[in-house]
Structures are given as structure tokens and as C-alpha cells.
mmCIF file of C-alpha atoms in Angstrom:
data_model
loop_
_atom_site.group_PDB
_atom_site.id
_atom_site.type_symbol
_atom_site.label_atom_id
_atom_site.label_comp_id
_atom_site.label_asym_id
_atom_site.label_seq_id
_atom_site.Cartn_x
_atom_site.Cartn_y
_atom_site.Cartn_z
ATOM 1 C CA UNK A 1 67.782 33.782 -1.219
ATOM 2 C CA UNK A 2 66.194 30.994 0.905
ATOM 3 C CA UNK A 3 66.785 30.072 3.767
ATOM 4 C CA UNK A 4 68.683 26.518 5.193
ATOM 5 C CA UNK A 5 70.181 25.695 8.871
ATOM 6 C CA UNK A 6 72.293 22.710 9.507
ATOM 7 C CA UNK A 7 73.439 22.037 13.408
ATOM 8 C CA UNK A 8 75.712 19.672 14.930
ATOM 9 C CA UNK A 9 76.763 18.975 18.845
ATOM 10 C CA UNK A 10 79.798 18.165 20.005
ATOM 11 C CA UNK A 11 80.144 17.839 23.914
ATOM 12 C CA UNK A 12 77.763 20.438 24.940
ATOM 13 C CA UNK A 13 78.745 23.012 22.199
ATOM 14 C CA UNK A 14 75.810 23.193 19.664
ATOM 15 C CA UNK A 15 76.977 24.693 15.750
ATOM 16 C CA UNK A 16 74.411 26.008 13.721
ATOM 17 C CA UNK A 17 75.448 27.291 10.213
ATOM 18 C CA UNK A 18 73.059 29.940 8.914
ATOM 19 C CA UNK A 19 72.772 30.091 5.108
ATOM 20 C CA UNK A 20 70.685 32.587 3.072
ATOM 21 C CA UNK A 21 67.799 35.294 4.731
ATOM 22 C CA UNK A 22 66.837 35.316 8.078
ATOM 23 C CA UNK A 23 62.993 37.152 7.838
ATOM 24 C CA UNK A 24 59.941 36.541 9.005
ATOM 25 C CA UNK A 25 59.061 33.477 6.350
ATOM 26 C CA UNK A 26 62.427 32.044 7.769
ATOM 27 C CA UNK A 27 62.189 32.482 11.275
ATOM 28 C CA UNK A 28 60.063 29.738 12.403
ATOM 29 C CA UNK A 29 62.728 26.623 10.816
ATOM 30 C CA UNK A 30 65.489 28.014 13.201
ATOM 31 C CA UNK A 31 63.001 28.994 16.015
ATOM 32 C CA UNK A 32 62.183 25.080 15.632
ATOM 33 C CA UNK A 33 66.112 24.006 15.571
ATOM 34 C CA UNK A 34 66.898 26.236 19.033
ATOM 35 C CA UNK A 35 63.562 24.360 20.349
ATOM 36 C CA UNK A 36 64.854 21.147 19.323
ATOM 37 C CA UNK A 37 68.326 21.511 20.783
ATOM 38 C CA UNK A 38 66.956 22.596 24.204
ATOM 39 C CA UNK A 39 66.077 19.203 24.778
ATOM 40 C CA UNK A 40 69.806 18.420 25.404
ATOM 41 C CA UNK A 41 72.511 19.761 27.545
ATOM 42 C CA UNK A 42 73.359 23.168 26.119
ATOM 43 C CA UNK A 43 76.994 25.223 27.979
ATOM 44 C CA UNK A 44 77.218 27.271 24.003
ATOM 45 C CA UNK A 45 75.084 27.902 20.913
ATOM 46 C CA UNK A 46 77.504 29.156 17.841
ATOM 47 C CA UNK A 47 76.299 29.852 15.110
ATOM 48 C CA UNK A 48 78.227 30.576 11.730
ATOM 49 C CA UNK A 49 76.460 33.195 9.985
ATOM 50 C CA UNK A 50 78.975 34.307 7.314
ATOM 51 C CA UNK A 51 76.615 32.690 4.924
ATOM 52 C CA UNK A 52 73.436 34.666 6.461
ATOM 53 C CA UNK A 53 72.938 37.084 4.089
ATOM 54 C CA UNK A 54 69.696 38.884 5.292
ATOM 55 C CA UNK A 55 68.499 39.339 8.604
ATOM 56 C CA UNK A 56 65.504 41.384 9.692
ATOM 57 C CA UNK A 57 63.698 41.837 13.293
ATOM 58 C CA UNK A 58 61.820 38.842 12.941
ATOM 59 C CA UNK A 59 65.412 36.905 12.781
ATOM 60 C CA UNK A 60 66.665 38.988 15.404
ATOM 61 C CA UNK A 61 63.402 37.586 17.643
ATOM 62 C CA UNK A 62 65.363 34.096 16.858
ATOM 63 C CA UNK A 63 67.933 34.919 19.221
ATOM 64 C CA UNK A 64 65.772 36.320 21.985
ATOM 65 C CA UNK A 65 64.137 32.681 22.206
ATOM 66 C CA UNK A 66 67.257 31.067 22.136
ATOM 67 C CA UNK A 67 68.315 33.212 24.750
ATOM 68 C CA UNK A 68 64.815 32.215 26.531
ATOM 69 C CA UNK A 69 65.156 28.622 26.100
ATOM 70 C CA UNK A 70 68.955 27.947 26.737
ATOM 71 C CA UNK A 71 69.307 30.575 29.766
ATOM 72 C CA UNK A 72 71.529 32.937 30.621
ATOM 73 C CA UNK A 73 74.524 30.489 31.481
ATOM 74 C CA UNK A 74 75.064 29.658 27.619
ATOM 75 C CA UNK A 75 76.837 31.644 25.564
ATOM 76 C CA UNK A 76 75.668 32.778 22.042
ATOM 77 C CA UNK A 77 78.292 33.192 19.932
ATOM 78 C CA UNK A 78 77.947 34.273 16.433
ATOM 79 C CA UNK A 79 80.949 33.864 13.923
ATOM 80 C CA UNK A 80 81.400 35.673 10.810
ATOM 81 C CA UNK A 81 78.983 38.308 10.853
ATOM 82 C CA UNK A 82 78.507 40.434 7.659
ATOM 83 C CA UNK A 83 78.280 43.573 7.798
ATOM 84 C CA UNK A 84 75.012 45.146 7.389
ATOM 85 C CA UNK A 85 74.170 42.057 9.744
ATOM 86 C CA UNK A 86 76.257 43.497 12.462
ATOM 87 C CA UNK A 87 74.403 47.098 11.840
ATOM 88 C CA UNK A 88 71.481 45.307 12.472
ATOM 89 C CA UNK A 89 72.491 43.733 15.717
ATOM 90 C CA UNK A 90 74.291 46.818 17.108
ATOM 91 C CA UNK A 91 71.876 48.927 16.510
ATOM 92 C CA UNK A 92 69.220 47.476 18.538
ATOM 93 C CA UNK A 93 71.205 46.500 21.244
ATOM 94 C CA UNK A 94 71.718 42.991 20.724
ATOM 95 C CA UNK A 95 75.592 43.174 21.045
ATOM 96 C CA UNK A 96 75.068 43.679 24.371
ATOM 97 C CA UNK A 97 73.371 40.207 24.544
ATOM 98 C CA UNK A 98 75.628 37.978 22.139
ATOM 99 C CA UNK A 99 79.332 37.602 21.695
ATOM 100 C CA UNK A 100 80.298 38.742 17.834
ATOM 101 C CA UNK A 101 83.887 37.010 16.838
ATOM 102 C CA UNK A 102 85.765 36.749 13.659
ATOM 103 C CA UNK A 103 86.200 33.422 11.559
ATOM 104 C CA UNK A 104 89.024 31.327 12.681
ATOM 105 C CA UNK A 105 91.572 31.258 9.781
ATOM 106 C CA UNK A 106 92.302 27.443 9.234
ATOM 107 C CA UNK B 1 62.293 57.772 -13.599
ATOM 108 C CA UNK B 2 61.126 53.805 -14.290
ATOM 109 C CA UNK B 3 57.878 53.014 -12.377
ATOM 110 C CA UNK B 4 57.174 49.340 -10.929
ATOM 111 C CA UNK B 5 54.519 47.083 -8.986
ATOM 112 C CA UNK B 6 54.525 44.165 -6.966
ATOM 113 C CA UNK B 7 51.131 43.459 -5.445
ATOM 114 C CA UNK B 8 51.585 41.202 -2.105
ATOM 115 C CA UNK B 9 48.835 38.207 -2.001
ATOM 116 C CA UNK B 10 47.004 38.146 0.974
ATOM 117 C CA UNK B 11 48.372 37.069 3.969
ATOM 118 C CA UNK B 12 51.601 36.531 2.610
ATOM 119 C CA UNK B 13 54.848 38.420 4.547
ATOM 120 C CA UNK B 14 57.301 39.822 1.770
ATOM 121 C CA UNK B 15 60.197 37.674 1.133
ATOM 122 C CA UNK B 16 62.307 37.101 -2.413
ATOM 123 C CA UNK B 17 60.202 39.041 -4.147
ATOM 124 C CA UNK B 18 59.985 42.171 -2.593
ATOM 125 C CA UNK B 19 64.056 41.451 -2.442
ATOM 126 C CA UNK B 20 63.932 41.228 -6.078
ATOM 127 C CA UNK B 21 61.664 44.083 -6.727
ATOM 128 C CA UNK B 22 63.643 46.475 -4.530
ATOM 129 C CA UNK B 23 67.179 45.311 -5.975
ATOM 130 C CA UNK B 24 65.709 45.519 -9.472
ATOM 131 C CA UNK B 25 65.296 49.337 -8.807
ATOM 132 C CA UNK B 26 68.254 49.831 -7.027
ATOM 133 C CA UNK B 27 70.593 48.980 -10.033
ATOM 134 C CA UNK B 28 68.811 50.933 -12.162
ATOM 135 C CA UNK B 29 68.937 53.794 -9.344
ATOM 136 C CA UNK B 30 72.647 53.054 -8.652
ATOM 137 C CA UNK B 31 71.738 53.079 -4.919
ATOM 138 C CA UNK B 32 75.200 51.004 -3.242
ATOM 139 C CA UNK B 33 75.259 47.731 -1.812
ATOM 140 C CA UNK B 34 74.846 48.963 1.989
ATOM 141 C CA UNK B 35 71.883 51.300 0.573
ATOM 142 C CA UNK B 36 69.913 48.083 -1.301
ATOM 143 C CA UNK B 37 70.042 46.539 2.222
ATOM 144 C CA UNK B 38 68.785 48.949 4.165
ATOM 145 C CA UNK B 39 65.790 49.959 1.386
ATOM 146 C CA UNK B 40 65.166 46.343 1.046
ATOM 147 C CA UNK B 41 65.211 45.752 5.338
ATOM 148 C CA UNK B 42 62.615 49.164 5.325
ATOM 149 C CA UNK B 43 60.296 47.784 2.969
ATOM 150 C CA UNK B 44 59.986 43.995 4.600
ATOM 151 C CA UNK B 45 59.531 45.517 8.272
ATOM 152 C CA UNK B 46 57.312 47.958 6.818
ATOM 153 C CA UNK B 47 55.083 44.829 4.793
ATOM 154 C CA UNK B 48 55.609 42.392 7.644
ATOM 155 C CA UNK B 49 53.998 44.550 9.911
ATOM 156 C CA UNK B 50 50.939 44.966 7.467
ATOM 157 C CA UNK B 51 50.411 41.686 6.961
ATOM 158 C CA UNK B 52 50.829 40.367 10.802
ATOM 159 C CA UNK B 53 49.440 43.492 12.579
ATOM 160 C CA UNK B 54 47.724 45.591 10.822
ATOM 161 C CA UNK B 55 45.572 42.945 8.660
ATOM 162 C CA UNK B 56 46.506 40.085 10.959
ATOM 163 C CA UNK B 57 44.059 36.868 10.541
ATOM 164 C CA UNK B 58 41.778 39.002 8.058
ATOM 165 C CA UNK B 59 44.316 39.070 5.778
ATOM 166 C CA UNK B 60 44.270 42.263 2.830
ATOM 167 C CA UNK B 61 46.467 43.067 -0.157
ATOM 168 C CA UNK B 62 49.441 45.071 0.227
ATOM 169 C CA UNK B 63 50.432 47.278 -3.221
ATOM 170 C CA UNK B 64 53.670 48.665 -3.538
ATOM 171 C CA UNK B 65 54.727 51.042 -5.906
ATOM 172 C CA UNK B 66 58.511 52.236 -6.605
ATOM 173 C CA UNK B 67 60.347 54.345 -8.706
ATOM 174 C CA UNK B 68 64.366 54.738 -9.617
ATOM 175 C CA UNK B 69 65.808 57.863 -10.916
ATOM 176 C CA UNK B 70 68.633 59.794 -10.788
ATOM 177 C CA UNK B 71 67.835 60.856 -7.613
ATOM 178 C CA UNK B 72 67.066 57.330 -5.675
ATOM 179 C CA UNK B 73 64.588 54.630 -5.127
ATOM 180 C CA UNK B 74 60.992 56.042 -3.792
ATOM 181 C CA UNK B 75 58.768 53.304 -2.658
ATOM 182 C CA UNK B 76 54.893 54.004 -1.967
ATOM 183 C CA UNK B 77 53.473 51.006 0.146
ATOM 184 C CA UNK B 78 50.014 51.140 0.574
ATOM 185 C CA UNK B 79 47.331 48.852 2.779
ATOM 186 C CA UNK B 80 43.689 49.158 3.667
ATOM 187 C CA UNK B 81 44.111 47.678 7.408
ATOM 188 C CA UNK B 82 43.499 50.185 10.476
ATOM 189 C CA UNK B 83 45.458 53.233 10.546
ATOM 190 C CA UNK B 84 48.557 53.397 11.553
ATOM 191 C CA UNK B 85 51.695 55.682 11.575
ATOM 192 C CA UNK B 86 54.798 54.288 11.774
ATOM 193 C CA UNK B 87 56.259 56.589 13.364
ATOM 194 C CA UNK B 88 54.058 56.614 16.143
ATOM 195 C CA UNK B 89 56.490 53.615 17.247
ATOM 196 C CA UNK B 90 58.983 54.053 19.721
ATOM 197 C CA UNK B 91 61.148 51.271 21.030
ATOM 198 C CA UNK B 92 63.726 53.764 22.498
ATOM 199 C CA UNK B 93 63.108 52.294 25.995
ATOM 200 C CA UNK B 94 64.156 48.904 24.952
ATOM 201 C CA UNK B 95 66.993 50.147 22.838
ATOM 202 C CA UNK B 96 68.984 51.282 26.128
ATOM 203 C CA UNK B 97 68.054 48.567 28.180
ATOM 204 C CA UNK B 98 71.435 46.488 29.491
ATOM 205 C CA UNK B 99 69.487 43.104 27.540
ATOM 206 C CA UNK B 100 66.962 43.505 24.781
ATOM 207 C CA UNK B 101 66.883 40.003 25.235
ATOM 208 C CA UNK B 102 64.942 40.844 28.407
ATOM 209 C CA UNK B 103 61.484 42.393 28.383
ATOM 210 C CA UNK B 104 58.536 41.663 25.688
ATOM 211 C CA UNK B 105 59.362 40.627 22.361
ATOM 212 C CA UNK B 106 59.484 42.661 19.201
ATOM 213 C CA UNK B 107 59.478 46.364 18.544
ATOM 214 C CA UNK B 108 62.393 46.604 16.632
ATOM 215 C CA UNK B 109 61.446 46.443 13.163
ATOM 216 C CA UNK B 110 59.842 49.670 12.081
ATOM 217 C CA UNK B 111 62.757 51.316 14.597
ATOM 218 C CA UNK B 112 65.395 49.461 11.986
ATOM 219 C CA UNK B 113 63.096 50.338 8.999
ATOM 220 C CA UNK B 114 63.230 54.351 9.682
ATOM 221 C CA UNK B 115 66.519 54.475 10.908
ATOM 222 C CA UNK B 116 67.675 53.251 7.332
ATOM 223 C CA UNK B 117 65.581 55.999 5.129
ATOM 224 C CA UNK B 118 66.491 58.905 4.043
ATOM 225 C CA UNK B 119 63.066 60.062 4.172
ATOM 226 C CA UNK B 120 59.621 57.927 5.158
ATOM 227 C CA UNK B 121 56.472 59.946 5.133
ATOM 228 C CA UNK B 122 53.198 58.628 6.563
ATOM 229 C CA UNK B 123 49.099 59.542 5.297
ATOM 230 C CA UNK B 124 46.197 58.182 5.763
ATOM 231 C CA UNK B 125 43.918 58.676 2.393
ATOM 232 C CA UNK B 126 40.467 57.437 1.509
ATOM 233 C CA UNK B 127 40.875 54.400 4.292
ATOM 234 C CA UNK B 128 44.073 53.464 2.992
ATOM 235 C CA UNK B 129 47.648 53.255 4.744
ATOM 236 C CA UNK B 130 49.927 55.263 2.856
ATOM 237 C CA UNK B 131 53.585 54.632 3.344
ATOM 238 C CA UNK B 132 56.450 56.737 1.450
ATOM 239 C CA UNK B 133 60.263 55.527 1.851
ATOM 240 C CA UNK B 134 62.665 57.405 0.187
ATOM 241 C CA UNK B 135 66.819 56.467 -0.590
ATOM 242 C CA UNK B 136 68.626 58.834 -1.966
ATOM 243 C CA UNK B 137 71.807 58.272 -4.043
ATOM 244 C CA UNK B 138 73.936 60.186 -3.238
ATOM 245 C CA UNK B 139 73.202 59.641 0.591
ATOM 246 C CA UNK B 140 75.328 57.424 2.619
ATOM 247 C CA UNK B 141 71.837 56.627 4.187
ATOM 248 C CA UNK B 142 70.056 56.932 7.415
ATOM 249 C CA UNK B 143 71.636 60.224 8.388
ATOM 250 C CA UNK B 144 69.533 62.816 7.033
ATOM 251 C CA UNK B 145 67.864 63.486 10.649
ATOM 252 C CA UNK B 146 70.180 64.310 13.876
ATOM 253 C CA UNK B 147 69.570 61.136 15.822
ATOM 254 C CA UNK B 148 70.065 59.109 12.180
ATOM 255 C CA UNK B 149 66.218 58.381 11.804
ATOM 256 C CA UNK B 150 64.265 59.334 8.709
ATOM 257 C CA UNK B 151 62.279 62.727 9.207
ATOM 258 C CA UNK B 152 58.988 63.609 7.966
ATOM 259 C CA UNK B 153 60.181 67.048 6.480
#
């Protein structure tokens, strides 16, 4: 499945919907989005990953340089994650670095 | 037991077609849903660290060979860069660190690639890498050894 990111702001919150696989091929168009947002105030990065239907260590890196560029004062908040996502990010630790919630039911 | 091949060009990391190629064996394998992720997650560490490591800038071919049966998926990737084990590979330090957003990057991708196997083997033949991954079907996967990683019998 490929891979698309769309992001909007809204007073210092950045969104970032993740659609598709998150691999190595991938990596670098969201590694380019997080670098792109840093140029503006940051206080949270969400990002809706229900849609992300693949993610390997090479997306997992993608949240290390977020977490590089934005500082440990933001938040990174990822909504909606599938589950053999969540194995992914639990088992190397990275729950310990970014907060996992449920979708908001509208 | 069917037998299949996808040949990697060089210098290309696996993407939707090593997807395909490893879903396309799982259904005729029967593997589960949780099972075709964590095959398919094996095989693209396993390839991705081929092509950016072990080749790197010289580029090579990867080959990779699989197999459904009754039994599972086996996958045979092979490579003619420098030799190296996978399992030689131990991230287990950054694993229990507080952050592994701290520290250098990477490291975690052939940890995530055994830990999903049921078996992975490793030779080194005639100057070529030889990597075996093994799901079984009837395995809920990854639990075979006692800390959850893929043994080498």
C-alpha cells in the first residue's frame, strides 16, 4: 500500500494523518513533514495513524527525529493505533516515549 | 509445497512487492493475519538491511526464495554482501533504556524481525548470505524460544 501524509496546525497543535506503510521507501516524505513543521511553534504533534497500516523500524526512526527536532516539551501523541502497530511500538520501547490513545468517538 | 521468487533490483529496499510476495504465500499457507505481518515485517528488516548495510552504495541483488505448505511459509533470502549473522545483533541495551528515543539511532529492526519467527537460521555458503525465516501455522508466532525470539535449533 503506498504511502500519503496530510498535516494541518491549529494553534500550536500539529495533526498529521498517516495513511498506508510506514518502511524504509516511506520514511523520508514524513521525516521531511516533521522537518518542515519544526520551523513553527510546536506544544503537540498527533498523529492519526488508524489508517497506517505497516510500520517497520525505519518508520519507527520517524518518531525518534521528531522527538529530536520538536524536544522533549511536545507531546507525541498517536491516535488509533492498529494493532500489530502497537506490537511494534511496545516492543521496542517506544511506549515509553509516545502517548498511545484511542479514537475519539464523534 | 508451492515454490516462489522475487529477485530485488539493485539498490532497491523491499516495499509492495515483497508485501505481495509474502501475502501471496501466506494465503496459500493459511498463516493468520497477525502471522502475514510479522513474516512480512521479518523479511523487509531482513532486505532493508542488505540493501543499506550490507551492500550499501555498491549496491548487489538480493534473491528470495519462499515456500507455503501445510506446515507454514519458509523464506530463504540470500545476498552476496559481507558476512553477516543476524543474530549477532543485539539491541537489548537500548530496549530497557527509560527513552529509546535517546541514544544512537537504529538497531531495532533485525531485533523486531527475529522476535516475530518461529525459526530464522543463518549460513554463510560459497560467499553468499544465507538467511532462513520460518512461520509456522499452527504457531501463534514468535514464541517458540523462552525470551519470544526465534532460535537457531
Amino acid at each position: 500500500m503506498s504511502f500519503r501524509a496530510k498535516s494541518t496546525t491549529d494553534d500550536g497543535v500539529v495533526t498529521i494523518r498517516l495513511i498506508g506503510d510506514l518502511d524504509s521507501r516511506s520514511a523520508p516524505v514524513l521525516n521531511e513533514l516533521i522537518a518542515e513543521i519544526d520551523a513553527q511553534p510546536v506544544r503537540r504533534l498527533v498523529l492519526l495513524v488508524d489508517e497506517l497500516a505497516y510500520l517497520s523500524s525505519a518508520g519507527l526512526r520517524c518518531l525518534v527525529f521528531a522527538h529530536q527536532k520538536m524536544g522533549r516539551g511536545v507531546d507525541i501523541v498517536l491516535v488509533g493505533v492498529r494493532p500489530e502497530v502497537a506490537e511494534t511500538i511496545r516492543l521496542t520501547g517506544f511506549d515509553r516515549s509516545v502517548i498511545m490513545q484511542d479514537p475519539v468517538e464523534t | 509445497m508451492t515454490q516462489h521468487r522475487l529477485r530485488l533490483r539493485e539498490g532497491r529496499c523491499a516495499g509492495e512487492e515483497l508485501a505481495e510476495f509474502v501475502r501471496s504465500l501466506a494465503r496459500q499457507a493459511g498463516l493468520d493475519p497477525q502471522q502475514v505481518y510479522r513474516l512480512r515485517l521479518a523479511a523487509d528488516e531482513i532486505t532493508t538491511n542488505i540493501v543499506l548495510h550490507g551492500y550499501g552504495d555498491a549496491g548487489g541483488v538480493v534473491e528470495i526464495e519462499g515456500e507455503a505448505g501445510p506446515d507454514g511459509v519458509r523464506l530463504r533470502i540470500e545476498d552476496s554482501a559481507p558476512p553477516f549473522d543476524p543474530h549477532t545483533h543485539d539491541p537489548g541495551p537500548r530496549l530497557g533504556a527509560a527513552d529509546p528515543t535517546e541514544g544512537p539511532e537504529g538497531g531495532f529492526g533485525l531485533y523486531l524481525a527475529l522476535r516475530g519467527l518461529d525459526y530464522f537460521a543463518y549460513d554463510y555458503v560459497g560467499g553468499r548470505n544465507l538467511n532462513t525465516l520460518v512461520v509456522r501455522r499452527t504457531s501463534s508466532g514468535g514464541t517458540d524460544g523462552q525470551d519470544g525470539r526465534a532460535g537457531d535449533r
